[in-house]
Coordinates of N, CA and C in Angstrom, one line a residue:
D27 N 0.9 -1.1 0.2 CA -0.1 0.1 0.0 C 1.1 1.1 0.1
G28 N 0.4 2.2 -0.6 CA 1.1 3.8 -0.7 C 1.5 4.1 0.8
L29 N -0.2 3.7 1.6 CA -0.2 4.5 2.9 C -1.3 3.6 3.8
I30 N -1.0 3.2 5.0 CA -1.8 2.5 5.6 C -2.1 3.0 7.2
F31 N -3.3 3.0 7.6 CA -3.4 3.7 8.9 C -3.9 2.7 9.7
E32 N -3.1 2.0 10.9 CA -3.7 0.7 11.5 C -2.8 0.7 12.8
R33 N -3.5 -0.1 13.7 CA -2.7 0.0 15.3 C -1.5 -0.5 15.4
G34 N -0.6 0.4 16.1 CA 0.7 0.1 16.2 C 0.9 -0.8 17.4
Q35 N 2.2 -1.3 17.3 CA 2.5 -2.5 18.4 C 2.2 -2.2 19.8
D36 N 1.9 -1.1 19.9 CA 1.2 -0.7 21.3 C -0.2 -0.8 21.4
N37 N -0.5 -1.4 20.4 CA -2.3 -1.5 20.5 C -2.9 0.1 20.4
S38 N -2.4 1.0 19.9 CA -3.1 2.2 20.2 C -3.1 2.8 18.5
T39 N -4.6 3.4 18.6 CA -5.3 3.6 17.4 C -4.9 4.9 16.9
P40 N -4.3 5.1 15.6 CA -3.8 6.6 15.2 C -5.2 7.4 15.3
T41 N -4.6 8.6 16.0 CA -5.7 9.5 16.3 C -5.3 10.8 16.0
L42 N -6.4 11.7 15.5 CA -5.9 13.2 15.0 C -5.1 13.1 13.8
I43 N -5.8 12.8 12.8 CA -4.6 12.4 11.7 C -5.2 13.7 10.5
N44 N -4.3 14.5 9.9 CA -4.7 15.6 8.9 C -3.7 15.0 7.7
L45 N -4.3 14.2 6.6 CA -3.8 14.1 5.3 C -4.2 15.2 4.3
S46 N -3.2 15.8 3.9 CA -3.4 17.1 2.9 C -2.5 17.0 1.7
N47 N -3.0 17.0 0.6 CA -2.2 17.4 -0.7 C -1.3 16.2 -0.7
V48 N -1.5 15.1 -0.7 CA -0.8 13.7 -0.7 C -1.0 13.0 -2.1
I49 N -0.3 12.4 -2.9 CA -0.5 11.8 -4.0 C 0.1 10.5 -3.6
C50 N -0.8 9.5 -4.0 CA -0.3 8.2 -3.9 C -0.7 7.5 -5.0
D51 N 0.2 7.0 -6.0 CA 0.2 6.9 -7.3 C 0.9 5.8 -7.9
N52 N 0.1 4.6 -8.6 CA 0.9 3.5 -8.9 C 1.1 2.4 -8.2
N53 N 0.5 2.3 -6.8 CA 0.7 1.5 -5.9 C 0.3 -0.1 -6.2
R54 N 0.7 -1.0 -5.6 CA 0.2 -2.4 -5.9 C -1.0 -2.9 -5.4
R55 N -1.3 -2.5 -4.1 CA -2.4 -3.2 -3.6 C -3.7 -2.1 -3.4
N56 N -3.5 -1.1 -2.7 CA -4.1 0.2 -2.4 C -3.4 1.3 -2.4
G57 N -3.9 2.5 -2.7 CA -3.5 3.7 -2.7 C -3.1 3.9 -1.1
C58 N -4.1 3.8 -0.5 CA -4.2 4.3 1.0 C -5.0 3.0 1.5
S59 N -4.9 2.4 2.8 CA -6.0 1.3 3.3 C -5.8 2.1 4.7
V60 N -7.4 2.1 5.2 CA -7.7 2.8 6.5 C -8.4 1.6 7.3
I61 N -7.6 1.2 8.3 CA -8.1 0.0 9.3 C -8.7 0.3 10.4
D62 N -7.9 1.2 11.1 CA -7.9 1.5 12.4 C -7.7 2.9 12.6
I63 N -8.8 4.1 12.9 CA -8.2 5.2 12.9 C -9.3 6.1 13.5
N64 N -9.2 7.3 14.8 CA -10.2 8.0 14.9 C -9.9 9.5 14.7
S65 N -10.7 10.3 14.0 CA -10.7 11.5 13.9 C -9.6 11.9 13.3
F66 N -10.0 11.9 11.6 CA -9.0 12.3 10.7 C -9.6 13.0 9.6
T67 N -8.9 13.8 9.2 CA -9.0 14.6 7.4 C -8.4 14.1 6.5
F68 N -8.6 14.2 5.5 CA -8.2 13.9 4.1 C -8.6 14.9 3.3
N69 N -7.9 15.7 2.9 CA -8.3 16.9 2.2 C -7.1 17.1 1.1
G70 N -7.6 17.2 -0.3 CA -7.2 17.3 -1.4 C -5.7 16.5 -2.0
C71 N -6.3 14.9 -1.7 CA -5.4 14.0 -1.8 C -5.7 13.6 -3.3
E72 N -4.8 12.7 -3.7 CA -5.0 11.9 -5.0 C -4.7 10.4 -4.7
F73 N -5.3 9.6 -5.2 CA -5.5 7.9 -5.0 C -5.7 7.7 -6.7
S74 N -4.5 7.3 -7.0 CA -4.5 7.0 -8.6 C -3.8 5.8 -9.2
N75 N -4.3 5.1 -10.1 CA -3.2 4.1 -11.2 C -3.1 2.7 -9.7
T76 N -3.9 2.6 -8.9 CA -3.8 1.4 -8.2 C -3.6 0.1 -9.0
N77 N -2.7 -0.6 -9.1 CA -2.7 -2.2 -10.0 C -1.9 -3.1 -9.4
G78 N -2.7 -4.4 -9.5 CA -1.5 -5.3 -9.2 C -2.1 -6.4 -8.5
T79 N -2.6 -6.2 -7.0 CA -3.1 -7.3 -6.5 C -4.2 -7.0 -5.3
A80 N -5.4 -7.6 -5.2 CA -6.4 -7.3 -4.5 C -6.2 -6.6 -3.2
P81 N -7.2 -5.5 -3.1 CA -8.3 -5.2 -3.7 C -8.3 -4.1 -4.5
Q82 N -7.0 -3.5 -4.8 CA -6.5 -2.5 -6.1 C -7.5 -1.4 -5.9
A83 N -8.1 -0.5 -4.7 CA -8.6 0.3 -4.5 C -7.9 1.5 -4.6
G84 N -8.1 3.0 -4.6 CA -7.7 4.0 -4.5 C -7.4 4.3 -3.2
L85 N -8.4 4.2 -2.4 CA -8.4 4.4 -1.1 C -9.5 3.4 -0.4
D86 N -9.2 2.4 0.4 CA -9.7 1.4 1.0 C -10.1 1.6 2.5
I87 N -11.2 1.9 2.9 CA -11.4 2.3 4.2 C -12.3 0.9 4.6
E88 N -11.6 0.1 5.4 CA -12.1 -1.2 5.6 C -11.3 -1.6 6.8
P89 N -12.1 -1.9 7.9 CA -11.6 -2.1 9.4 C -11.9 -3.6 9.6
G90 N -11.0 -4.7 9.1 CA -10.5 -5.8 8.9 C -11.5 -6.8 9.9
I91 N -11.3 -6.6 11.2 CA -11.8 -7.6 12.4 C -12.8 -6.7 13.1
V92 N -13.5 -7.2 14.1 CA -14.4 -6.5 14.8 C -14.1 -5.9 15.9
T93 N -12.7 -5.8 16.4 CA -12.0 -4.7 17.1 C -11.5 -3.7 16.7
R94 N -11.5 -3.4 15.3 CA -11.0 -2.4 14.7 C -12.4 -1.1 14.3
L95 N -12.1 0.0 14.4 CA -12.9 1.1 14.1 C -12.4 2.4 13.3
V96 N -13.3 2.4 12.5 CA -13.1 3.9 11.6 C -14.1 4.8 11.9
S97 N -13.8 5.9 12.6 CA -14.7 6.9 13.3 C -14.1 8.4 13.0
N98 N -15.4 9.2 13.2 CA -15.0 10.7 13.0 C -14.2 10.8 11.8
G99 N -14.4 11.0 10.5 CA -13.7 11.1 9.7 C -14.4 12.1 8.3
T100 N -13.4 12.7 7.8 CA -13.7 13.9 6.5 C -12.9 13.7 5.8
I101 N -13.5 13.3 4.3 CA -12.9 13.2 3.1 C -13.0 14.4 2.2
T102 N -12.4 15.5 1.7 CA -12.7 16.5 1.1 C -12.0 16.6 -0.1
N103 N -12.6 17.0 -1.5 CA -11.5 17.4 -2.3 C -10.8 16.5 -2.9
C104 N -10.9 15.1 -2.6 CA -9.9 14.4 -3.3 C -10.3 13.7 -4.0
R105 N -9.3 13.0 -5.0 CA -9.4 12.5 -6.4 C -9.4 10.9 -6.5
F106 N -9.9 9.9 -7.1 CA -9.8 8.7 -7.1 C -10.1 8.4 -8.7
I107 N -8.6 8.2 -9.3 CA -8.6 8.2 -10.5 C -7.9 6.9 -11.3
N108 N -8.4 6.1 -12.4 CA -7.6 5.0 -12.9 C -7.3 4.1 -12.2
N109 N -8.4 3.6 -11.0 CA -7.8 2.0 -10.3 C -8.2 1.1 -11.1
A110 N -7.2 0.2 -10.5 CA -7.8 -1.4 -11.2 C -9.4 -1.8 -10.5
V111 N -9.6 -1.2 -9.7 CA -10.8 -1.7 -9.0 C -11.6 -0.5 -8.7
R112 N -12.1 -0.4 -7.5 CA -12.7 1.0 -7.2 C -12.0 2.1 -6.7
G113 N -12.5 3.2 -7.1 CA -12.0 4.6 -6.7 C -12.1 4.8 -5.1
L114 N -13.1 4.9 -4.5 CA -13.3 4.9 -2.9 C -14.1 3.5 -2.6
D115 N -13.3 2.6 -1.7 CA -14.2 1.4 -1.4 C -14.0 1.6 0.2
V116 N -15.6 1.5 0.4 CA -15.8 1.8 2.0 C -16.9 0.5 2.6
Q117 N -16.3 -0.5 3.4 CA -16.4 -1.8 3.5 C -16.6 -2.0 5.2
G118 N -17.7 -2.3 5.6 CA -18.1 -2.5 6.9 C -18.1 -3.8 7.4
L119 N -17.9 -4.5 6.5 CA -18.2 -6.2 6.7 C -17.8 -6.7 7.9
N120 N -16.4 -6.4 8.3 CA -16.1 -7.2 9.6 C -15.7 -6.1 11.0
G121 N -15.3 -4.9 11.0 CA -15.3 -4.3 11.9 C -16.7 -3.1 11.6
Y122 N -16.1 -1.9 12.1 CA -17.2 -0.7 12.6 C -17.1 0.5 11.8
I123 N -17.5 1.3 11.3 CA -17.6 2.7 10.6 C -18.3 3.7 11.0
Q124 N -18.1 4.7 11.6 CA -18.7 5.5 12.6 C -18.4 7.0 11.7
N125 N -19.7 7.8 11.5 CA -19.5 9.5 11.3 C -18.1 9.6 10.1
L126 N -18.8 9.3 9.1 CA -17.9 9.4 7.7 C -18.3 10.3 6.8
I127 N -18.0 11.3 6.6 CA -18.3 12.6 5.4 C -17.5 12.7 4.2
I128 N -17.8 12.5 3.3 CA -17.4 12.4 2.0 C -18.1 13.4 1.2
D129 N -17.2 14.5 0.8 CA -17.7 15.7 0.1 C -16.7 16.3 -0.9
T130 N -17.1 16.7 -2.0 CA -16.4 17.6 -3.0 C -15.3 16.6 -3.6
C131 N -15.7 15.3 -3.8 CA -14.5 14.4 -4.5 C -14.9 14.2 -5.8
I132 N -13.7 13.8 -6.5 CA -14.0 13.1 -7.8 C -13.6 11.8 -8.0
A133 N -14.5 11.1 -8.6 CA -13.9 9.8 -8.8 C -13.8 9.3 -10.4
K134 N -13.1 9.1 -11.0 CA -12.8 9.0 -12.8 C -12.3 8.1 -13.1
G135 N -12.6 7.0 -14.1 CA -11.8 6.0 -14.8 C -11.8 4.9 -14.0
N136 N -12.2 4.7 -13.4 CA -11.9 3.5 -12.1 C -12.9 2.2 -12.9
L137 N -12.1 0.9 -13.0 CA -12.7 -0.3 -13.5 C -14.0 -0.8 -13.0
A138 N -14.2 -0.6 -11.8 CA -15.4 -0.7 -11.0 C -15.8 0.5 -10.3
A139 N -16.8 0.3 -9.2 CA -17.4 1.8 -8.9 C -16.4 2.6 -8.5
G140 N -16.9 4.1 -8.8 CA -16.3 5.3 -8.5 C -16.5 5.7 -7.0
F141 N -17.7 5.1 -6.2 CA -17.5 5.3 -5.0 C -18.3 4.3 -4.5
S142 N -17.6 3.2 -3.8 CA -18.5 2.0 -3.4 C -18.8 1.8 -1.9
F143 N -20.0 1.3 -1.3 CA -20.3 1.2 0.0 C -20.9 -0.2 0.3
Y144 N -20.1 -1.1 1.1 CA -20.8 -2.3 1.6 C -20.8 -2.6 3.0
Q145 N -22.0 -2.9 3.3 CA -22.4 -3.3 4.5 C -21.8 -2.1 5.5
C146 N -22.5 -1.0 5.3 CA -21.8 0.2 6.0 C -23.4 0.7 6.5
S147 N -23.3 1.3 7.8 CA -24.4 1.9 8.3 C -24.5 3.5 8.7
L148 N -25.5 4.2 9.2 CA -25.2 5.4 9.6 C -24.7 6.0 10.6
P149 N -24.1 7.1 10.7 CA -24.1 8.1 9.9 C -23.0 8.1 8.6
I150 N -23.2 8.1 7.6 CA -22.0 7.9 6.5 C -22.8 9.0 5.2
S151 N -22.1 10.0 4.5 CA -22.6 10.8 3.6 C -21.7 10.8 2.3
L152 N -22.6 10.9 1.3 CA -21.5 11.5 0.0 C -22.4 12.3 -0.5
S153 N -21.5 13.6 -0.6 CA -22.4 14.9 -1.2 C -21.4 15.7 -2.2
N154 N -22.0 16.5 -3.3 CA -21.2 17.3 -4.0 C -20.0 16.5 -4.7
S155 N -20.2 15.5 -5.1 CA -19.2 14.7 -5.4 C -19.3 14.0 -6.9
V156 N -18.4 14.0 -7.6 CA -18.4 13.8 -9.2 C -18.2 12.1 -9.3
S157 N -18.9 11.3 -10.0 CA -18.5 9.9 -10.3 C -18.7 10.0 -12.0
D158 N -17.4 10.0 -12.8 CA -17.4 10.1 -14.0 C -16.7 8.9 -14.7
T159 N -17.5 8.2 -15.6 CA -16.8 7.5 -16.3 C -16.2 5.9 -15.6
N160 N -16.9 5.6 -14.6 CA -16.5 4.1 -14.0 C -17.2 3.2 -14.5
N161 N -16.8 1.9 -13.6 CA -16.9 0.6 -14.2 C -17.0 0.0 -15.4
S162 N -15.9 0.5 -16.4 CA -15.6 0.0 -17.3 C -15.3 -1.4 -17.5
G163 N -14.9 -1.8 -16.3 CA -14.8 -3.4 -16.4 C -15.9 -4.3 -15.9
A164 N -17.0 -3.5 -15.9 CA -18.2 -4.1 -15.5 C -18.3 -4.8 -13.9
L165 N -17.6 -4.4 -13.2 CA -17.2 -5.1 -11.9 C -18.3 -4.9 -10.8
D166 N -18.9 -4.0 -11.1 CA -20.1 -3.4 -10.1 C -21.3 -3.0 -10.8
N167 N -22.4 -2.7 -10.2 CA -23.5 -2.1 -11.1 C -24.0 -0.4 -11.1
A168 N -22.8 0.3 -10.9 CA -23.0 1.8 -11.0 C -21.8 2.3 -10.7
G169 N -21.9 3.7 -11.0 CA -21.0 4.7 -10.6 C -20.8 4.8 -9.1
I170 N -21.9 5.0 -8.5 CA -22.3 5.1 -7.1 C -22.8 4.1 -6.3
Y171 N -22.2 3.1 -5.9 CA -22.6 1.5 -5.6 C -22.7 1.3 -4.2
I172 N -24.1 1.1 -3.8 CA -24.4 0.6 -2.5 C -25.1 -0.6 -2.3
T173 N -24.5 -1.3 -1.4 CA -25.1 -2.9 -1.2 C -25.2 -3.5 0.3
D174 N -26.2 -3.7 0.7 CA -26.3 -4.2 2.0 C -25.8 -3.2 3.0
S175 N -26.5 -2.1 2.9 CA -26.1 -0.9 3.8 C -27.6 -0.2 4.4
I176 N -27.3 0.6 5.6 CA -28.5 1.2 6.2 C -28.1 2.9 6.4
G177 N -29.1 3.3 5.9 CA -29.2 4.9 6.7 C -27.9 5.9 6.0
L178 N -27.5 5.3 4.7 CA -26.6 6.4 3.8 C -27.3 7.6 3.4
N179 N -26.9 8.7 3.4 CA -27.4 9.9 2.6 C -26.5 10.3 1.4
I180 N -27.1 10.1 0.2 CA -26.3 10.3 -1.0 C -27.1 11.2 -1.7
T181 N -26.6 12.8 -1.6 CA -26.8 14.1 -1.9 C -26.3 15.0 -2.7
S182 N -26.7 15.4 -3.8 CA -25.9 16.8 -4.5 C -25.0 16.2 -5.5
N183 N -24.7 15.0 -5.7 CA -24.0 14.4 -6.4 C -24.0 14.2 -7.8
I184 N -23.0 14.5 -8.9 CA -23.4 14.1 -10.1 C -22.6 12.7 -10.7
S185 N -23.2 12.1 -11.0 CA -23.1 10.6 -11.6 C -23.2 10.4 -13.2
I186 N -22.2 10.5 -14.2 CA -22.3 10.5 -15.5 C -21.7 9.6 -16.0
N187 N -21.7 9.1 -17.3 CA -20.8 8.5 -18.4 C -20.6 6.9 -17.6
N188 N -21.3 6.4 -16.8 CA -20.6 5.3 -16.1 C -21.2 4.2 -16.8
I189 N -20.5 2.8 -16.8 CA -21.2 1.6 -17.4 C -22.2 1.0 -16.3
Y190 N -23.3 0.6 -17.1 CA -24.4 0.3 -15.9 C -25.3 1.6 -15.5
S191 N -25.5 1.7 -14.2 CA -26.3 2.9 -13.6 C -25.3 3.8 -13.1
G192 N -25.9 5.2 -12.9 CA -25.4 6.2 -12.1 C -25.1 5.8 -10.9
I193 N -26.3 5.4 -10.2 CA -26.4 5.4 -9.0 C -27.1 4.0 -8.7
A194 N -26.5 2.9 -7.6 CA -27.6 1.6 -7.5 C -27.6 1.4 -6.0
V195 N -28.6 1.0 -5.7 CA -28.7 0.3 -4.3 C -29.5 -0.7 -4.0
L196 N -28.9 -1.8 -3.6 CA -29.1 -3.1 -4.1 C -28.8 -3.8 -2.7
G197 N -29.1 -5.4 -2.7 CA -28.9 -6.4 -1.6 C -30.0 -5.8 -0.6
T198 N -29.7 -5.9 0.5 CA -30.6 -5.6 1.8 C -30.6 -4.3 2.1
S199 N -30.2 -3.5 1.4 CA -30.3 -2.0 1.8 C -31.6 -1.5 2.2
S200 N -31.4 -0.6 3.4 CA -32.5 0.1 3.7 C -32.2 1.5 4.2
E201 N -33.5 2.4 4.4 CA -33.5 3.8 4.5 C -32.2 4.4 4.2
I202 N -32.1 4.3 2.8 CA -30.9 5.1 1.9 C -31.6 6.5 1.6
L203 N -31.3 7.5 1.8 CA -31.5 9.0 1.2 C -30.6 9.3 -0.2
I204 N -31.6 9.4 -1.2 CA -31.0 9.5 -2.5 C -31.6 10.9 -2.9
S205 N -31.1 12.1 -2.9 CA -31.4 13.2 -2.9 C -30.7 14.6 -3.8
N206 N -31.6 14.8 -4.8 CA -31.0 16.2 -5.5 C -29.5 15.6 -6.1
N207 N -29.6 14.4 -6.6 CA -28.5 14.2 -7.6 C -28.9 14.5 -9.0
Q208 N -28.0 14.6 -9.6 CA -27.7 14.6 -11.3 C -27.1 13.0 -11.8
S209 N -28.1 12.3 -12.6 CA -27.5 10.7 -12.7 C -27.9 10.8 -14.6
R210 N -26.6 11.3 -15.3 CA -26.8 11.3 -16.9 C -26.1 10.5 -17.5
N211 N -26.5 10.2 -18.9 CA -25.7 9.3 -19.7 C -25.1 8.0 -19.2
N212 N -25.5 7.7 -18.5 CA -25.1 6.1 -17.9 C -25.7 5.2 -19.0
T213 N -25.3 4.0 -19.2 CA -25.4 2.9 -20.1 C -26.9 2.5 -19.9
R214 N -26.9 2.3 -18.7 CA -28.3 1.8 -17.9 C -29.0 2.8 -17.4
H215 N -29.5 2.6 -16.1 CA -30.5 3.4 -15.3 C -29.6 4.7 -14.8
G216 N -30.6 5.7 -14.7 CA -30.3 6.9 -14.0 C -29.9 6.1 -12.5
I217 N -31.0 5.9 -12.0 CA -31.0 5.2 -10.4 C -31.6 4.0 -10.4
Y218 N -30.9 3.1 -9.9 CA -31.6 1.6 -9.5 C -31.8 1.5 -8.3
V219 N -32.9 1.3 -7.6 CA -32.9 1.1 -6.0 C -33.8 0.1 -5.9
A220 N -33.5 -0.9 -5.1 CA -34.3 -2.2 -4.4 C -34.1 -2.2 -3.2
S221 N -35.1 -3.1 -2.5 CA -35.5 -3.3 -1.1 C -36.3 -2.4 -0.6
S222 N -36.0 -1.9 0.9 CA -37.1 -1.0 1.6 C -36.7 0.1 2.1
D223 N -37.7 0.9 2.6 CA -37.6 2.1 3.3 C -37.0 3.2 2.7
H224 N -36.4 3.4 1.5 CA -35.7 4.3 0.4 C -36.5 5.7 0.5
S225 N -35.8 6.7 0.3 CA -36.2 8.0 -0.1 C -35.5 8.4 -1.3
V226 N -36.3 8.6 -2.4 CA -35.3 9.0 -3.6 C -36.3 10.3 -4.2
V227 N -35.6 11.6 -3.9 CA -36.4 12.7 -3.8 C -35.3 13.6 -4.4
G228 N -36.3 14.5 -5.9 CA -35.6 15.7 -6.1 C -34.3 15.1 -7.1
N229 N -34.3 14.2 -7.6 CA -33.0 13.8 -8.6 C -33.4 14.3 -10.1
Y230 N -32.4 14.5 -10.5 CA -32.6 14.8 -12.2 C -31.8 13.9 -12.9
C231 N -32.5 12.9 -13.7 CA -31.9 11.8 -14.7 C -32.7 12.1 -15.9
S232 N -31.4 12.1 -16.8 CA -31.4 12.4 -18.2 C -30.6 12.2 -19.3
L233 N -30.8 11.1 -20.5 CA -30.0 10.6 -21.4 C -29.3 9.2 -20.8
N234 N -30.2 8.4 -20.0 CA -29.3 7.3 -19.5 C -30.0 6.5 -20.5
G235 N -29.4 5.0 -20.7 CA -29.7 4.1 -21.6 C -31.0 3.4 -21.3
Y236 N -31.3 3.2 -20.0 CA -32.6 2.5 -19.9 C -33.6 3.5 -19.2
N237 N -34.0 3.0 -17.9 CA -35.0 4.1 -17.3 C -34.1 5.3 -16.3
G238 N -35.0 6.4 -16.5 CA -34.3 7.5 -15.4 C -34.2 6.8 -14.0
I239 N -35.3 6.4 -13.3 CA -35.2 5.9 -12.1 C -36.0 4.4 -12.3
Y240 N -35.2 3.3 -11.7 CA -35.7 1.9 -11.8 C -35.8 1.4 -10.2
G241 N -37.4 1.1 -9.8 CA -37.2 0.7 -8.7 C -37.8 -0.7 -8.7
Y242 N -36.9 -1.6 -7.7 CA -37.1 -3.4 -8.1 C -37.7 -3.8 -6.3
D243 N -38.5 -4.3 -6.6 CA -39.2 -4.9 -5.2 C -38.9 -4.1 -4.3
L244 N -39.5 -2.8 -4.2 CA -39.7 -1.8 -3.3 C -40.8 -2.0 -2.5
V245 N -40.6 -1.8 -0.9 CA -41.5 -1.9 0.1 C -41.1 -0.4 0.9
N246 N -42.2 0.2 0.9 CA -42.2 1.5 2.4 C -41.4 2.4 1.6
S247 N -41.1 2.6 0.4 CA -40.1 3.9 0.1 C -40.8 4.7 -0.6
V248 N -40.3 6.2 -1.0 CA -40.9 7.4 -1.5 C -40.0 7.6 -2.7
I249 N -40.8 8.2 -3.6 CA -40.1 8.7 -4.8 C -41.0 9.7 -5.2
N250 N -40.3 10.7 -5.1 CA -41.1 12.2 -5.0 C -40.3 13.2 -5.6
D251 N -40.9 13.9 -6.5 CA -40.5 15.2 -7.1 C -38.9 15.2 -7.8
N252 N -39.1 13.9 -8.5 CA -37.7 14.0 -9.6 C -38.0 14.3 -11.0
K253 N -37.3 14.6 -11.6 CA -37.1 14.9 -13.3 C -36.7 14.0 -14.0
C254 N -37.3 13.4 -15.0 CA -36.5 12.2 -15.7 C -37.1 12.7 -17.1
Y255 N -35.9 12.9 -18.1 CA -35.8 13.4 -19.2 C -34.9 12.5 -20.4
S256 N -35.6 12.2 -21.5 CA -34.9 11.9 -22.5 C -34.0 10.6 -22.1
N257 N -34.5 9.6 -21.4 CA -34.1 8.5 -21.1 C -34.5 7.2 -22.2
S258 N -33.9 6.3 -22.4 CA -34.0 5.0 -23.3 C -34.3 5.5 -24.8
Q259 N -33.3 6.4 -25.0 CA -33.3 7.0 -26.5 C -32.2 6.1 -27.3
T260 N -31.3 5.1 -26.7 CA -30.7 4.5 -27.5 C -31.1 3.1 -27.6
T261 N -31.9 2.7 -27.3 CA -32.1 1.3 -27.3 C -33.9 1.1 -28.2
D262 N -33.8 -0.1 -28.6 CA -35.4 -0.1 -29.2 C -36.3 -1.1 -28.0
N263 N -35.8 -1.2 -26.8 CA -36.4 -1.9 -26.0 C -37.5 -0.9 -25.2
T264 N -38.0 -1.4 -24.6 CA -39.3 -0.2 -23.7 C -38.8 0.2 -22.4
Y265 N -38.3 1.2 -22.1 CA -38.0 1.7 -20.7 C -38.8 3.1 -20.3
D266 N -38.7 3.7 -19.5 CA -39.5 4.8 -18.7 C -38.8 5.6 -17.8
G267 N -39.5 6.8 -17.9 CA -38.7 7.8 -17.1 C -38.7 7.2 -15.7
I268 N -39.8 6.5 -14.9 CA -39.8 5.9 -13.6 C -40.3 4.5 -14.2
Q269 N -39.8 3.5 -13.7 CA -40.3 2.2 -13.6 C -40.3 1.5 -12.5
L270 N -41.5 0.8 -11.9 CA -41.4 0.2 -10.5 C -41.7 -0.9 -11.0
S271 N -41.5 -2.3 -10.3 CA -41.2 -3.6 -10.7 C -41.3 -4.9 -9.7
N272 N -41.7 -6.0 -9.4 CA -41.2 -6.7 -8.7 C -41.0 -8.2 -9.3

C-alpha cells in the first residue's frame, strides 16, 4: 500500500490525523488503506493508478476485524482516478465505521465503482461529488454503488458516463436517502434502487440508456419530485422515465 493506517505495536489507534495534498500513485495493493483510525481529515489528496493485487482500490476504508473502528472522518476535495478496481471502497463487513463524511470529491476512470459502500450504516454521507466514466470493467452495477447498507445519505452528487447505472442501491439495503443528485448519460439506469424504506427525492435523471429511475421490489419507499428526461433513447427496448417492478 502507498499508505496504511492501523494500530501500532502498542495497540494504540492513530488519532487526530490530517492528510493534505498527498498523491498515492501506482501502488500495487491500495493507494491507501484505512483499517483503524479516529478523528481524521483527508483533504486535497489523489489516489490513482492502483494495480497489481486485490483489492486494488484508490482508498480502501475497511476495518478488518471486529475490534477495529474507523470513526469521525472527513474526506474532502480528493480524487480517485484510474484504479484497477474501485476508486473509494468503504466496507463495514468485519469492523465498524462511524461518522464518515465524503464531500466534493471526484472518482473517474476506475474499472469498478467510483464510490462503493458495502455493509455500511449511518451516519455516512456522500455529497457534492462526481462519479464520471467508471465501471468500464463491469465489476459493479454503478458509478455510485451501495449494497447491504443502512441509513446512508447520497446527496447533491453528479454521476455521469458510467457503465451500468449512475447510482445503484442493492441487496438488503434500507433507509437510503438519494436526494438532489444528477444522473446522466449512463449506459443503463440513472438510479436503480431495490429493497425497503428508501427515499428518492429531487433527483434529475436524463439521457440514460434504460430507465431514468428503476425501482425493483420496493417496500415502504418514497419516490417524489424527481425529473426524468430523454432516457432510453439509445435502445429499441421499452423503458420509462420511472419504472417500478417486482
